[in-house]
CSV table of C-alpha atoms in Angstrom, one decimal:
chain,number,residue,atom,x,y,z
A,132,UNK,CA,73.1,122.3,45.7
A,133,UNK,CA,73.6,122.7,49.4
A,134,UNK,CA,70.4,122.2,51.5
A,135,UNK,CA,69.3,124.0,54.6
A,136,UNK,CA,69.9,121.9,57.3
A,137,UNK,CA,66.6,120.1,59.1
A,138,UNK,CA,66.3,121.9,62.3
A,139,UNK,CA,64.1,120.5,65.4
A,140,UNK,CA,65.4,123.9,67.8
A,141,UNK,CA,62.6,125.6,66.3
A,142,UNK,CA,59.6,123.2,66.7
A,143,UNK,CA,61.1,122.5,70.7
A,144,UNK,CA,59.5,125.7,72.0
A,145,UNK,CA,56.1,124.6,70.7
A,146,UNK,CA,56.3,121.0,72.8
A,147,UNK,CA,54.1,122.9,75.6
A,148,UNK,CA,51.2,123.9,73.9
A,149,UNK,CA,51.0,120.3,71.9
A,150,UNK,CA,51.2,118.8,75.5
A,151,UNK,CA,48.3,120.9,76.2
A,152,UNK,CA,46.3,120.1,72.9
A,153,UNK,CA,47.2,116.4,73.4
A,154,UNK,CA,45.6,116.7,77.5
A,155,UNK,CA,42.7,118.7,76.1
A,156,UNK,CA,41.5,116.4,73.4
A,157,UNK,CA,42.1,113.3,76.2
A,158,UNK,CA,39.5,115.5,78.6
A,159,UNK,CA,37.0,115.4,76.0
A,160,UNK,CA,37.3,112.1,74.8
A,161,UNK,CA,36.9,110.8,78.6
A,162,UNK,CA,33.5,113.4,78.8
A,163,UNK,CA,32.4,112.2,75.8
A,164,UNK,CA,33.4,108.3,76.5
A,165,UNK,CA,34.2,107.2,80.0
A,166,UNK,CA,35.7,103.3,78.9
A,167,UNK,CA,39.1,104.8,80.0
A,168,UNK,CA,39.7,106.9,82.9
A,169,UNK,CA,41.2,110.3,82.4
A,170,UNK,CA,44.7,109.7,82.8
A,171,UNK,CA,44.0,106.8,80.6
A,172,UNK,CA,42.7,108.6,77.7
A,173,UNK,CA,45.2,112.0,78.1
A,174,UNK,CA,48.1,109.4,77.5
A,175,UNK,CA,46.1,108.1,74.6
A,176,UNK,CA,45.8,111.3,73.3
A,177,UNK,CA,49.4,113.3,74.4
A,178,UNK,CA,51.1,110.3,72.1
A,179,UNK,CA,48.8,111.4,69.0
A,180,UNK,CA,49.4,114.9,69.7
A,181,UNK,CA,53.1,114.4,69.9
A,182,UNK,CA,53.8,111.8,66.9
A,183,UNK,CA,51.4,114.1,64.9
A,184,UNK,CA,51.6,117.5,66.3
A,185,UNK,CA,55.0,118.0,66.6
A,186,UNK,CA,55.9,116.4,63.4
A,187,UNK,CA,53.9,118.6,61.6
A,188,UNK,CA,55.4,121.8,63.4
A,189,UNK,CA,59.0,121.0,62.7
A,190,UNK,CA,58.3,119.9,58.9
A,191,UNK,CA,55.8,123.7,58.7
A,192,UNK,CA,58.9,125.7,60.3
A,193,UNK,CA,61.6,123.7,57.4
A,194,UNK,CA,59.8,124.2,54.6
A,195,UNK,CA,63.5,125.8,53.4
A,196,UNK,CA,65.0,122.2,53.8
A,197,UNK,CA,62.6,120.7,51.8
A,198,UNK,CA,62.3,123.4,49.1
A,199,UNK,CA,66.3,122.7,48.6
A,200,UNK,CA,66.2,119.4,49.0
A,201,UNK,CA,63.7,118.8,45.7
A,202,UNK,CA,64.1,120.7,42.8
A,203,UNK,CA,60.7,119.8,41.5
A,204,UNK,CA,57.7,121.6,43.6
A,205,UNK,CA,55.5,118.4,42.8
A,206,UNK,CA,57.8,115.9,43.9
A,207,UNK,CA,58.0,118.0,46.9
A,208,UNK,CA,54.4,118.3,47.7
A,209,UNK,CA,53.9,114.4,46.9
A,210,UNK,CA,56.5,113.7,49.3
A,211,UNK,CA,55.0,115.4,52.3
A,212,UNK,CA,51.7,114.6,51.0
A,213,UNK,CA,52.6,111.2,52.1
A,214,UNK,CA,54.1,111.6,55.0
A,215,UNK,CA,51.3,114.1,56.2
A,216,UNK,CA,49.2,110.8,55.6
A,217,UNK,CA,51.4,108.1,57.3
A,218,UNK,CA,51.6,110.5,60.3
A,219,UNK,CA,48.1,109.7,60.8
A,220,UNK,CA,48.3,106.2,60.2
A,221,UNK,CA,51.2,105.7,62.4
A,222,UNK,CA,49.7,107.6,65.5
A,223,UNK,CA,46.4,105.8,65.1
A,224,UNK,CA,48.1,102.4,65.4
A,225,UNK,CA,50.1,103.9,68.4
A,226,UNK,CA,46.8,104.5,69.9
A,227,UNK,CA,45.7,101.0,69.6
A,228,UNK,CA,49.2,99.9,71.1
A,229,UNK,CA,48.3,101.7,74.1
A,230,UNK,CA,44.9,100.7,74.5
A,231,UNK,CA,45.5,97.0,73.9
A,232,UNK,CA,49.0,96.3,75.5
A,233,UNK,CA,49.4,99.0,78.0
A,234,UNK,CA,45.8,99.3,79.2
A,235,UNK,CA,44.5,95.6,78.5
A,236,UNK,CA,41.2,97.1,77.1
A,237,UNK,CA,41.4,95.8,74.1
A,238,UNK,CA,43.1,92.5,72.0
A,239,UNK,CA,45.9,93.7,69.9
A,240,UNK,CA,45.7,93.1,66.4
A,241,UNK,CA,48.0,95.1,63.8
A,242,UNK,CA,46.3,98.1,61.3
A,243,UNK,CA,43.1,96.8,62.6
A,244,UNK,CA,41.7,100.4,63.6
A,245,UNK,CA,39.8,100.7,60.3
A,246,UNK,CA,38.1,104.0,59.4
A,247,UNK,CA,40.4,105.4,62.2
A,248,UNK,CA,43.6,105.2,59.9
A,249,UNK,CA,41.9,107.6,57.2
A,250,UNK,CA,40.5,110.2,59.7
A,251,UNK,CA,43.4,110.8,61.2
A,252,UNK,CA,45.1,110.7,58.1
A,253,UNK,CA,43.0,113.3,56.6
A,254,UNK,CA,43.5,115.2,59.8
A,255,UNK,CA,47.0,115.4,59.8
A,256,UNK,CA,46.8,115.9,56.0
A,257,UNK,CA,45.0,119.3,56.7
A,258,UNK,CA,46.8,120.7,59.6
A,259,UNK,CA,49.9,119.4,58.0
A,260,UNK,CA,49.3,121.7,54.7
A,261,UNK,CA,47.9,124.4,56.9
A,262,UNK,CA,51.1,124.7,58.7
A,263,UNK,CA,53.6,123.6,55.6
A,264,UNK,CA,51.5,126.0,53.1
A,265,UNK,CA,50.0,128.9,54.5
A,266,UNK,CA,53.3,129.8,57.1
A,267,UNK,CA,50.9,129.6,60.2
A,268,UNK,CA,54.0,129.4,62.8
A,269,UNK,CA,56.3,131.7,62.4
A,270,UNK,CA,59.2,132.3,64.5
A,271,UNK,CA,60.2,135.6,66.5
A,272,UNK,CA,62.8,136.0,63.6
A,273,UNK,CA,60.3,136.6,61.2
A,274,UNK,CA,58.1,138.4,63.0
A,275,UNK,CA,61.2,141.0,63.2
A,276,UNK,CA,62.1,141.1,59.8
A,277,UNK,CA,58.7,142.1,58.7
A,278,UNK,CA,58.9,144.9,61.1
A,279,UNK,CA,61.9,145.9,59.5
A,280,UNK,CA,60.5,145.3,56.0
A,281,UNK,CA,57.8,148.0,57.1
A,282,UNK,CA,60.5,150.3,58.5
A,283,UNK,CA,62.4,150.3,55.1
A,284,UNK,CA,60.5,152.8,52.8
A,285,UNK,CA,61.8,155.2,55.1
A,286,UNK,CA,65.4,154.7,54.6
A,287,UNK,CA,67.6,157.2,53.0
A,288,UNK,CA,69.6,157.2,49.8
A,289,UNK,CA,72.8,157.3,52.2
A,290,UNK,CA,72.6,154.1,53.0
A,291,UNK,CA,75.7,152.3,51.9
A,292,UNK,CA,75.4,149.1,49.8
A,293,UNK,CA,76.4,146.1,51.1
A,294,UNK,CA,79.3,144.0,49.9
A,295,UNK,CA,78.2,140.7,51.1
A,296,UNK,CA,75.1,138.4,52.4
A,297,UNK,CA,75.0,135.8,55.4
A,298,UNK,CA,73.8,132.5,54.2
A,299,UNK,CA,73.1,129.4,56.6
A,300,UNK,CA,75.4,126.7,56.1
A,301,UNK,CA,74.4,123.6,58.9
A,302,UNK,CA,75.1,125.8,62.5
A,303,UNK,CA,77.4,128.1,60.6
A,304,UNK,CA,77.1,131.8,58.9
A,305,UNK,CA,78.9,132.2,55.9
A,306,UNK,CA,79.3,135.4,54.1
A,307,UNK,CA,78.9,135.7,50.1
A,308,UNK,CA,80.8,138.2,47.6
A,309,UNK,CA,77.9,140.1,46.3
A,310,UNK,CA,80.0,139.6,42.8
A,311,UNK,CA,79.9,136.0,43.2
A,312,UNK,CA,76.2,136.1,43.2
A,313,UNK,CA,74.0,135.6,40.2
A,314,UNK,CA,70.4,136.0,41.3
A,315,UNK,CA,68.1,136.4,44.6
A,316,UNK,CA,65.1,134.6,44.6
A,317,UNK,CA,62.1,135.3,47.1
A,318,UNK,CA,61.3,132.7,49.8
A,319,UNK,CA,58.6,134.0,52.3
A,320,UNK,CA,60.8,136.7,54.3
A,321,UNK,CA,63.8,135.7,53.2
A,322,UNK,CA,65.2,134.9,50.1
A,323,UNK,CA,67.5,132.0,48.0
A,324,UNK,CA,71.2,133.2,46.6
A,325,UNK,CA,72.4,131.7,43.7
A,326,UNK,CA,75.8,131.8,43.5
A,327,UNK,CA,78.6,131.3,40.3
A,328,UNK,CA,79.2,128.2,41.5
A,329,UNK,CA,75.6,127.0,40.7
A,330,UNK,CA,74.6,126.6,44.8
A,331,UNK,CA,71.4,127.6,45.7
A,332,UNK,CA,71.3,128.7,50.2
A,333,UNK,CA,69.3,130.5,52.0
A,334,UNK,CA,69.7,134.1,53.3
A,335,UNK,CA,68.2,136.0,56.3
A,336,UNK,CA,67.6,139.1,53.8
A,337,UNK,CA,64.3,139.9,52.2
A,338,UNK,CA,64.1,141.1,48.7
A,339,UNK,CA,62.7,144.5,50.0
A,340,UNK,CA,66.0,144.6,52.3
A,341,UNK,CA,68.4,143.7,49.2
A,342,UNK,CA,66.7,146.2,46.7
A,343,UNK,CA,67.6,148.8,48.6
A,344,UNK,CA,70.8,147.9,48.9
A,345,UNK,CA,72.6,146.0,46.3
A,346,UNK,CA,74.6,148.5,44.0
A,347,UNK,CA,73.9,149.1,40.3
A,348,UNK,CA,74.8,145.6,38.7
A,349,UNK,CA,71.3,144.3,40.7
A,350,UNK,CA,68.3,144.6,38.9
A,351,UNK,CA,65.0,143.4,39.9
A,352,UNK,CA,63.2,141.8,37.0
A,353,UNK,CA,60.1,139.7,39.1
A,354,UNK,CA,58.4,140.4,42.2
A,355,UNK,CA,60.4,136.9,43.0
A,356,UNK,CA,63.9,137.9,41.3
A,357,UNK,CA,66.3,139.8,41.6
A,358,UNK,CA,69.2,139.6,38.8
A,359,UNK,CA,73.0,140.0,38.6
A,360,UNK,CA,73.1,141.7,35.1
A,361,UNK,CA,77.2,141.0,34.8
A,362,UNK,CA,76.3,137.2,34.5
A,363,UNK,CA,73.3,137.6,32.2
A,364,UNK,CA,73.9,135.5,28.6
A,365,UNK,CA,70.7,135.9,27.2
A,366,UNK,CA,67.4,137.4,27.0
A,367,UNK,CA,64.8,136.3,25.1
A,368,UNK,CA,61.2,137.8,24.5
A,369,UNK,CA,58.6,135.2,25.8
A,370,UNK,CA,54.7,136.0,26.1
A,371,UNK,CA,52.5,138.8,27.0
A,372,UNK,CA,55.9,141.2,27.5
A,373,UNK,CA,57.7,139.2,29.9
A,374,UNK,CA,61.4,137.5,29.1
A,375,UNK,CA,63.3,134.6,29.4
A,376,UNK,CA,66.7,135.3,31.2
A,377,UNK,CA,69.8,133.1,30.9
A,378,UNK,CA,73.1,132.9,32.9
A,379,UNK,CA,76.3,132.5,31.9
A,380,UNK,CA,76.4,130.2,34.8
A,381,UNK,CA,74.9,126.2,34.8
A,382,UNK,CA,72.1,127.5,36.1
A,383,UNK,CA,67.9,127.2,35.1
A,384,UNK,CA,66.9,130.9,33.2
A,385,UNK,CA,64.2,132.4,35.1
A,386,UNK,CA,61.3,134.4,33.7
A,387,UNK,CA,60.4,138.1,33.8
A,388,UNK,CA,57.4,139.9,34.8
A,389,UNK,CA,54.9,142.5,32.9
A,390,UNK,CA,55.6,144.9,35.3
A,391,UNK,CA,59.5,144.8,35.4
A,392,UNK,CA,59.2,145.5,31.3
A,393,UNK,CA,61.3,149.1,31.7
A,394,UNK,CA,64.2,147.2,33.8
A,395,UNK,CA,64.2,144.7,30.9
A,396,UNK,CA,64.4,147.5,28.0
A,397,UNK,CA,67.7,148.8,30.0
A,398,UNK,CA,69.2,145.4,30.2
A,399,UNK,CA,69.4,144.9,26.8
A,400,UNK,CA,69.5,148.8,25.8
A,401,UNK,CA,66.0,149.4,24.5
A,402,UNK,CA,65.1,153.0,24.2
């Protein structure tokens, strides 16, 4: 499995406004406590805002690298879980650096910062999962595709189907067969293409864009999947009206939905 490549072009163009939350928080802190002088204390707080802030920003806009990277969602979410946590911890004992070798207004002594380490922590922890989870930054990319996603009921049956997707591979497009694919699965406003050769990459279509346009072969069987029926081995009834679909391919069967029942029924030639 090919993953997305880690990307820090994205989180560049939000350095300014962490510059300016890393000045702002040093203002207050020198309103609030004058035992550093304002320059003092906006260096103090523009190296937290960096080491934490812009951490968090890039990790939020790769969440595709890391959902490629781990195949297990828990794994994944343990893994930033920590690092969301460290972040803290590391930029709090930055802070004490500063203070003590830089300033002289302290005695340096390593992770002595005490409750300081777990409310940062905690801090990053929350904006790190606010970012990573709930998509707060997005990109002027996706931003446009949602406007197109809304412009798409309005497209005619003349529309051609296409004969191939683009897929990222490191700074490169590459361009997939449609036959070579065996399902689309959603990811935000974009989707994952599995291919025959059992590689899972990421594509700039939506699965509103590729419904419309992927010929007969394409069913969609899940508000998350959308299913090449020419490598389907096996469908199995599950619970509650939903299925179990199986590839021909060395690929993990997916699961149906309630709702995609009829679509099932012709797969397998119910009347």
């Amino acid at each position: 499995m090919t993953a997305t490549p880690f990307q820090l072009k994205k989180a560049n163009r939000f350095i300014p406004h962490i510059l300016l939350v890393g000045i702002g928080i040093g203002t207050a802190n020198y309103i609030m406590n004058g035992s550093l002088n304002w320059i003092q204390w906006c260096i103090q707080s523009l190296s937290t805002s960096l080491i934490i802030g812009y951490t968090l920003v890039a990790i939020g806009l790769n969440k595709s690298w890391f959902t490629t990277l781990f195949t297990s969602k828990v794994k994944m979410y343990i893994v930033v879980t920590i690092i969301f946590f460290l972040l803290g911890i590391l930029a709090t004992e930055i802070e004490h650096l500063i203070r003590s070798l830089i300033f002289k207004s302290q005695q340096f002594r390593p992770f002595s910062s005490g409750k300081m380490y777990c409310f940062n922590g905690i801090i990053s922890l929350l904006l790190g999962f606010s970012f990573f989870q709930n998509q707060v930054l997005k990109n002027k990319t996706t931003k446009s595709t949602l406007v197109e996603d809304k412009k798409e009921p309005t497209i005619t049956e003349h529309t051609s189907n296409i004969t191939s997707v683009p897929v990222k591979q490191g700074e490169n497009i590459l361009l997939i067969p449609i036959d070579s694919i065996v399902y689309f699965e959603a990811f935000d406003n974009y989707s994952f293409v599995y291919n025959d050769k059992g590689e899972k990459k990421l594509c700039d279509y939506s699965l509103l864009f590729l419904e419309k346009r992927l010929d007969k072969n394409f069913s969609r069987v899940h508000r998350k999947y959308i299913v090449n029926k020419t490598y389907i081995k096996k469908i199995t009834p599950h619970l509650n009206g939903r299925y179990i679909i199986a590839f021909t391919i060395n690929l993990e069967a997916i699961t149906s939905s309630k709702s995609y029942i009829d679509t099932i029924r012709k797969l397998i030639k119910i009347e």
